[in-house]
Structure formats: C-alpha cells, structure tokens
Short mmCIF file of C-alpha atoms and ligand atoms in Angstrom, two decimals:
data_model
loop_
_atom_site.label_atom_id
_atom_site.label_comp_id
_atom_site.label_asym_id
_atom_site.label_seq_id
_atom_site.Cartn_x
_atom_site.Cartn_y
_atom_site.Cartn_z
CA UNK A 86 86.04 90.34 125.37
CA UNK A 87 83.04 92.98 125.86
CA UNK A 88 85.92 96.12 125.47
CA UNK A 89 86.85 94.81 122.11
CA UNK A 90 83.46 94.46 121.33
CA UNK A 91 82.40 98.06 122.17
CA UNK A 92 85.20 99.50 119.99
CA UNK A 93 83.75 97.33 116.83
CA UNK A 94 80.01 99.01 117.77
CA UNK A 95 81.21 101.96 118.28
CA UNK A 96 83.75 101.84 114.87
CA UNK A 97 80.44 101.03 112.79
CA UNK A 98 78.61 103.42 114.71
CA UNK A 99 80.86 105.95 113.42
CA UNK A 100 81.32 104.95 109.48
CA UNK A 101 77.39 105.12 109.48
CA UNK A 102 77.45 108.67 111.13
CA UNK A 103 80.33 109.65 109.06
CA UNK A 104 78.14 108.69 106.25
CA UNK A 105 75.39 110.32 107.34
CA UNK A 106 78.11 113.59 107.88
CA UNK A 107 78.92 113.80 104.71
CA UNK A 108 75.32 113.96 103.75
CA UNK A 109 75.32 117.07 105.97
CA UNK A 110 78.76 118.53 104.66
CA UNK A 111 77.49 118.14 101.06
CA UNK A 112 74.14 119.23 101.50
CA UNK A 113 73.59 122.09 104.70
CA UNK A 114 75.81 124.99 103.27
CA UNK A 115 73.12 124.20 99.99
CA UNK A 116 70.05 124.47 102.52
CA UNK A 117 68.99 121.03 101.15
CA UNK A 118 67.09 118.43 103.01
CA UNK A 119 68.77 115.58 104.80
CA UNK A 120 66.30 112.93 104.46
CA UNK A 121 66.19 112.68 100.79
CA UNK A 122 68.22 109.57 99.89
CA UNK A 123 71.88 110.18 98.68
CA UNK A 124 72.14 110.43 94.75
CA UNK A 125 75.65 110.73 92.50
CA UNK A 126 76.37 114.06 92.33
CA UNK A 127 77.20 114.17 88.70
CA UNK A 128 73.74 112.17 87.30
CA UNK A 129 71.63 111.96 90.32
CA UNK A 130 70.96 108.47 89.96
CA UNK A 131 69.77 107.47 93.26
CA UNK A 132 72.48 105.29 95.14
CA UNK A 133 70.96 101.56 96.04
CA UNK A 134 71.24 101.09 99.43
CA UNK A 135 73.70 97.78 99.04
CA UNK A 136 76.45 100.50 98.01
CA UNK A 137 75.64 103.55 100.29
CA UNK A 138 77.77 101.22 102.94
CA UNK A 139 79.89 102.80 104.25
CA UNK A 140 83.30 102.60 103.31
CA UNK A 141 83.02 99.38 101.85
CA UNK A 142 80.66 101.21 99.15
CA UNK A 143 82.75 103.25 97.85
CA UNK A 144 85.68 100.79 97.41
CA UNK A 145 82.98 97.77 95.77
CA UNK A 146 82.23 100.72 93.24
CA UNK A 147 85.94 101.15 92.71
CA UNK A 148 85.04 104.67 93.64
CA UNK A 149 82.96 105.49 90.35
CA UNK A 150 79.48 105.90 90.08
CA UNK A 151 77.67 102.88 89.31
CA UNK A 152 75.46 104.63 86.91
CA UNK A 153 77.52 106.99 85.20
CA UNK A 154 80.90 106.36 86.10
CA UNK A 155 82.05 109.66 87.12
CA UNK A 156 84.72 109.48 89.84
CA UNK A 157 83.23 109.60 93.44
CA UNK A 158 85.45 111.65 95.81
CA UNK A 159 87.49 109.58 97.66
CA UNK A 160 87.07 111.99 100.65
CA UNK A 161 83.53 110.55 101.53
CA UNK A 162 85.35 107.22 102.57
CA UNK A 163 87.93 108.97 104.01
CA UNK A 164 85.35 111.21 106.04
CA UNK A 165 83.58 107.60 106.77
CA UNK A 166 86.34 106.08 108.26
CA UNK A 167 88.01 109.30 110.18
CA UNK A 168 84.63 109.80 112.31
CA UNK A 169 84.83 105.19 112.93
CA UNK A 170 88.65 106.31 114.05
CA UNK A 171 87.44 109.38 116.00
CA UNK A 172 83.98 107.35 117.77
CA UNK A 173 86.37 104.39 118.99
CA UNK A 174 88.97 107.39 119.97
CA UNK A 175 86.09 109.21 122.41
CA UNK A 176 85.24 105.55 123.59
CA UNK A 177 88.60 104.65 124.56
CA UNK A 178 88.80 108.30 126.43
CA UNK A 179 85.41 108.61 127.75
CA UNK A 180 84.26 104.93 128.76
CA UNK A 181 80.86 103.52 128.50
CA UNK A 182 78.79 106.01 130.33
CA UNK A 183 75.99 108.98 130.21
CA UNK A 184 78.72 111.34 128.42
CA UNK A 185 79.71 109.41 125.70
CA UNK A 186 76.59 110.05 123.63
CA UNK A 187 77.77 114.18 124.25
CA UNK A 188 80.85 113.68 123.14
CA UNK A 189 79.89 111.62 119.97
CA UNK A 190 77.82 114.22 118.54
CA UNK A 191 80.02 116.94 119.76
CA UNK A 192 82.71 114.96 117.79
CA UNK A 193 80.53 114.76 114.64
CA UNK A 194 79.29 118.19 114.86
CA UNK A 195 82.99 119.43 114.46
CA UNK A 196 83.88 116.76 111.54
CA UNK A 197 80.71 118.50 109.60
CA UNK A 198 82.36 122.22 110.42
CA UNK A 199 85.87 121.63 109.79
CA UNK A 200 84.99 120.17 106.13
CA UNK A 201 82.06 122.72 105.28
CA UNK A 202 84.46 125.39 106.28
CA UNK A 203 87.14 123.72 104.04
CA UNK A 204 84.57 123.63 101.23
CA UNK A 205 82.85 126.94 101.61
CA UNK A 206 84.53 129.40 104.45
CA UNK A 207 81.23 129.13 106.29
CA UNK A 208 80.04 127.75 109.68
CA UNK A 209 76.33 127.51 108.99
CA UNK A 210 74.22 128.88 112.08
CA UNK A 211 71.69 125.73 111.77
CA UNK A 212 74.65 123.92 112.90
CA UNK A 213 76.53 126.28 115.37
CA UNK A 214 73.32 127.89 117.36
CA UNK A 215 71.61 124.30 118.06
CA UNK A 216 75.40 123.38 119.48
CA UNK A 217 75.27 126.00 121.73
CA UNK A 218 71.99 125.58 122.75
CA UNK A 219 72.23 121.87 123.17
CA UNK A 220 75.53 122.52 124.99
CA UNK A 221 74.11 124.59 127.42
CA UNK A 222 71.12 122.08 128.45
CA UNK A 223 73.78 118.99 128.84
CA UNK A 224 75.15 121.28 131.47
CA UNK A 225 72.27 121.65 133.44
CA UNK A 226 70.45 117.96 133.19
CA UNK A 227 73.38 116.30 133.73
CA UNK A 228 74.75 116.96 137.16
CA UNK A 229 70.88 116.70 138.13
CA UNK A 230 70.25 113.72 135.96
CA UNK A 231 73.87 111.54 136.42
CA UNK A 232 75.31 113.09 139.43
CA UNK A 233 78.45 113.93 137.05
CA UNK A 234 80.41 116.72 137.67
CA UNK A 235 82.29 118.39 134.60
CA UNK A 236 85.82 119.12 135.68
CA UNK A 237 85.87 122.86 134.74
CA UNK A 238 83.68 123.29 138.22
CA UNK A 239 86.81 121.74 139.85
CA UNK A 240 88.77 124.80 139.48
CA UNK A 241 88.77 128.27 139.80
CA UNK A 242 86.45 130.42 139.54
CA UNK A 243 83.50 128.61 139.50
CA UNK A 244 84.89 126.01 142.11
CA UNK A 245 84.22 129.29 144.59
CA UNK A 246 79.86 128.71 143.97
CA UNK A 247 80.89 125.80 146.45
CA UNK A 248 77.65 124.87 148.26
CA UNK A 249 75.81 126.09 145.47
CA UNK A 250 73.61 123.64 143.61
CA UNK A 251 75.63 121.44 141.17
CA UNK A 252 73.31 122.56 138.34
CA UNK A 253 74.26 125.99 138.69
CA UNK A 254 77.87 125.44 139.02
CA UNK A 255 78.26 123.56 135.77
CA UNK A 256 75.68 126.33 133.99
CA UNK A 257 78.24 129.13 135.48
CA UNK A 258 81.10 127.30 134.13
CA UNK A 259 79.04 126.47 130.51
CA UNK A 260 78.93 130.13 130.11
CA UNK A 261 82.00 131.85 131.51
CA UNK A 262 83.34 128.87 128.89
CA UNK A 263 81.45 130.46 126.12
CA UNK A 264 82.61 133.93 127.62
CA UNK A 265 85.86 133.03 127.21
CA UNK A 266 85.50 130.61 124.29
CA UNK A 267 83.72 133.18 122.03
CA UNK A 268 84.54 136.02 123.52
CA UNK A 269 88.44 136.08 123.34
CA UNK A 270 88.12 134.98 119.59
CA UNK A 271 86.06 137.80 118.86
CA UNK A 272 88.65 140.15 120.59
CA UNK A 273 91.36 138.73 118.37
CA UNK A 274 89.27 139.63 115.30
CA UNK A 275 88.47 143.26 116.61
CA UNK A 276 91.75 144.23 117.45
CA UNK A 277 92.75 142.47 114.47
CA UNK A 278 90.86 144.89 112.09
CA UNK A 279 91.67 148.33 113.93
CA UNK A 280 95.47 147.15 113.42
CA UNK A 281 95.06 145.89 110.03
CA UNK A 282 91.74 147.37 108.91
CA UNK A 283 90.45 143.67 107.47
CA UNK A 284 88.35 141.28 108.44
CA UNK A 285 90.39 138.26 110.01
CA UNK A 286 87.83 136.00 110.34
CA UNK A 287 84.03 135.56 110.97
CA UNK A 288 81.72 135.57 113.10
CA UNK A 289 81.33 132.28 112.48
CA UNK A 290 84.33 130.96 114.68
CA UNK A 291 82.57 133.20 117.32
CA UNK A 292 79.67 131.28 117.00
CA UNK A 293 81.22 127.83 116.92
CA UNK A 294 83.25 128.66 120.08
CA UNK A 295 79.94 129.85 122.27
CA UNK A 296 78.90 126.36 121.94
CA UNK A 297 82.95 124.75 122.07
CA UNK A 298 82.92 126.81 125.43
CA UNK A 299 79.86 125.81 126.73
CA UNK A 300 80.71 122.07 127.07
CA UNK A 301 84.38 122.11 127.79
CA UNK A 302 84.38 125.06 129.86
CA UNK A 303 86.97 127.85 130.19
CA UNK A 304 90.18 126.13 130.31
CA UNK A 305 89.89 123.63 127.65
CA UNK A 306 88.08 126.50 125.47
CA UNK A 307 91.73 127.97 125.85
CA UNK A 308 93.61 124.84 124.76
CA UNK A 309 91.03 124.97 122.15
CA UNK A 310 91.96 127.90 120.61
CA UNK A 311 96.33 127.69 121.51
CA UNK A 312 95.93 124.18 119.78
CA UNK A 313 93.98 126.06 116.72
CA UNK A 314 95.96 128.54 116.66
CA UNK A 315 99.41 127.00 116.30
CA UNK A 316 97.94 124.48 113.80
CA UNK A 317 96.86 127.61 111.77
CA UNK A 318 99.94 129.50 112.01
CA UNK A 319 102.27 126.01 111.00
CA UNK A 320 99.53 125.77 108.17
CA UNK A 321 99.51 129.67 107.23
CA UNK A 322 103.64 129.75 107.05
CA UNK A 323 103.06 126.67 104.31
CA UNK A 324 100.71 128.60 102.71
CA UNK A 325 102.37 131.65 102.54
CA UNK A 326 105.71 130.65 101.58
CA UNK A 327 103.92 128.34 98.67
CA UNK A 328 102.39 131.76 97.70
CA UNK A 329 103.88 133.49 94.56
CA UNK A 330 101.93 137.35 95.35
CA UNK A 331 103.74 138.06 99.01
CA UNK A 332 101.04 141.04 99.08
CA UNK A 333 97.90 138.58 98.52
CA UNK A 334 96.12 138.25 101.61
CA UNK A 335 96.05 134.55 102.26
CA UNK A 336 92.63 133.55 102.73
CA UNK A 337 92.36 130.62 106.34
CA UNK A 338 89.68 128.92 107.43
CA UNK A 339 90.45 129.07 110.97
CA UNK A 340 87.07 126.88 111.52
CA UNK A 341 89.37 123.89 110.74
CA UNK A 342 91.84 124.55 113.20
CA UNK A 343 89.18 125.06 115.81
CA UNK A 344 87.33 122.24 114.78
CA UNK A 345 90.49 120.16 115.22
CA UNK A 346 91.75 121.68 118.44
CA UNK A 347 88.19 121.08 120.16
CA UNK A 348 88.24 117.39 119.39
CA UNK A 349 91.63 117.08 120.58
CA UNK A 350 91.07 119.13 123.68
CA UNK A 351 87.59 117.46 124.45
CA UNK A 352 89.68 113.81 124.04
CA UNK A 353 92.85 114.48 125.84
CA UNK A 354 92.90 118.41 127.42
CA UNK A 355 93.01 117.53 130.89
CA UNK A 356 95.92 115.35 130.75
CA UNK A 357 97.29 118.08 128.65
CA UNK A 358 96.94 121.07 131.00
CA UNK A 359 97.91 118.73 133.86
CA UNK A 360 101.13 117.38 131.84
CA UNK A 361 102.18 121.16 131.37
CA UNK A 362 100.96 122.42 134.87
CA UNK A 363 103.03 119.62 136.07
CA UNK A 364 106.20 120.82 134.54
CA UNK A 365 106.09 124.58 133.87
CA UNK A 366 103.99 125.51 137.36
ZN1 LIG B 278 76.42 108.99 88.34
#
C-alpha cells in the first residue's frame, strides 16, 4: 500500500508544519524570531520537546500548561491538524511529483495569513513579498527544470506566445496572473473609496494576490477572488445582521476569504471552471 503510506507522511508532515505555523502566526505580526523554542504564553516556561508534538501535545497536557496551568488555546491543535488535513488534501490533488513541494508551502503560507489576518487585520510583507517573489521563480525553473507546463499557458492569452520558449510563457502568464490577481482587487478598493470615501481594505490583499496570481495564473486568480468574495459577503450578512449599530462600519478581514479561496482554487479550480464552462458555455 505505498498511496496509503504517502497520505500518513504527508499527514505528519503537515501537523509538524502546522506546528511550526502557528509559531509563525503567533510570533511574525510581533517581529519575533522563529528559531527560539516555543514557550507558554502566559509564564514562558519553555515547552519540553516530548509535549511540543503536535496535536497529541496539546491533548496529553489536557490543553493546560504544564507549568502553570493556564489554558492553552485549543486553536493551535486545531491549526495542527487543519494544515495534516490540508497536506494529505494537495497530495491527493497534486500526486507525488516536482509541484507538490509548491503547493505545500503555498498551502501553509495561506494557513499563516488567513489566521494572522484573523488575529491582527494585517498581511505582514515578510510573508507576502517573499511569496511573490518565490512565485515568480517556480514559474520560470520549472518548465526549464521539469518540463511541466502550468495550465494557465493552455489558454488564452498567453497560449498565443506559442513557439515561444516555455519559460517565458509560464513567466507571461505568472504576471498577467498577478496583473489580474492584484490588480482587479486594488480596483475594487479604489472605486470603493471614491463611492464611499473609506478605506475597504488594504493593501495588504493587494499584496497577497501579486503572489496568489503569480502561481495560479489569471483564471484561477479570478476564482480566487469570486470564491473570496462570496464567502465574505455570506460572512458579512452574518455579521451585519448580528450587529446592534446598523451605522457601524463592520470591520472584514477579507485576507481570510482570500486565503481560503486560493487554497480551494489551487486544489480543485480547474475542475471548477471546467464543471461551469461545461454547463453555462
Ligand atoms: Zn505556563
């Protein structure tokens, strides 16, 4: 059984990155160092490595602090075991090959923004530039390096560069992706605030989707954003109608949405646009 043995690596793989995750979640938006070891938040007490398991740590402690007591969070297990979930998820989709490693830490990179944005309305730059950046160069070594093609070079317009080097056809699709990707988001925000004359949202989700676009290219930088989107609205109507001041200006982190609507267009967006090009074209 080597498949079922792949999704057990790659479930542990994730728990110890979703450990590692919340290390970053806790600790970036506080411009702290990641290579300290992990102490209880309450009474710093360094945590012995037997418990900093993952998952299983926190449920041996009976989710206190060994030390002092104090409650531990019961979101750090539940951040643990949602990127195991999400790793065996991008196996299952992506297979054993050269872009699984991509899509791992493309998949962690959004766990860390969607739950710093949560906590603090932010999406740090040390996380969001480096994406881009990164995202751009897995565009041009891979079809040079692994021959693989990503499929947003299939279609129009960059599948018109035909005859062109593959390189260059997967960097013109990384950045009409981030074009698109960043650029439509910051259009919503700047027509946005000469309707309403407020902010909508920051620069931030600009930022995150220049890197979004990048790897998934135009079309799935779309879904991206339709998924977000209409998670945020079904989320904002809860919100609002929970909301005793109608006039308060309710406050989204739209980072979440995107976050969520990446990972869900990175796992299953092609079958999605071809599902509704199938039935609506
Ligand atoms: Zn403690």
């Amino acid at each position: 059984m080597p498949d079922l043995y792949f999704y057990i690596v790659l479930f542990v793989l994730g728990a110890c990155i979703g450990s590692f995750l919340n290390v970053v979640i806790y600790r970036v938006p506080e411009e702290r160092s990641l290579m300290t070891s992990s102490a209880c938040p309450k009474c710093d007490t360094p945590i012995p490595f037997y418990y900093n398991l993952p998952i299983f740590g926190w449920l041996i402690l009976g989710g206190k602090c060994a030390s002092c007591k104090a409650p531990i969070a019961w979101r750090y297990p539940a951040i643990e075991l949602l990127t195991a979930v999400l790793f065996t998820l991008t196996y299952w989709q992506t297979g054993w090959n050269a872009f699984l490693p991509v899509a791992l830490v493309f998949v962690s990179t959004m766990i860390a923004l969607v739950f710093i944005d949560a906590d603090h309305m932010i999406l740090p730059n040390v996380i969001t530039y480096p994406m881009f950046v990164l995202a751009l160069a897995v565009r041009i070594v891979y079809p040079v390096a692994f021959g693989s093609i990503f499929t947003d070079t299939l279609y129009w317009p960059v599948s018109m560069m035909h005859g062109q080097p593959a390189w260059l056809m997967s960097l013109a699709g990384a950045l009409l992706g981030a074009l698109v990707g960043g650029g439509s988001l910051w259009l919503v925000g700047f027509l946005w605030k000469l309707l309403r004359g407020v902010d909508a949202m920051g620069l931030g989700d600009v930022k995150m989707m220049l890197g979004v676009g990048a790897l998934l290219g135009w079309r799935l930088s779309l879904l991206t954003i339709f998924a977000g989107a209409f998670a945020g609205a079904l989320i904002g109507i809860v919100i609002l109608s929970r909301q005793k001041d109608k006039t308060l200006q309710a406050q989204i982190p739209f980072g979440i949405f995107l976050g969520t609507g990446a990972v869900i267009s990175l796992l299953f967006g092609e079958r999605m646009i071809g599902w509704y090009l199938a039935r609506f074209m």
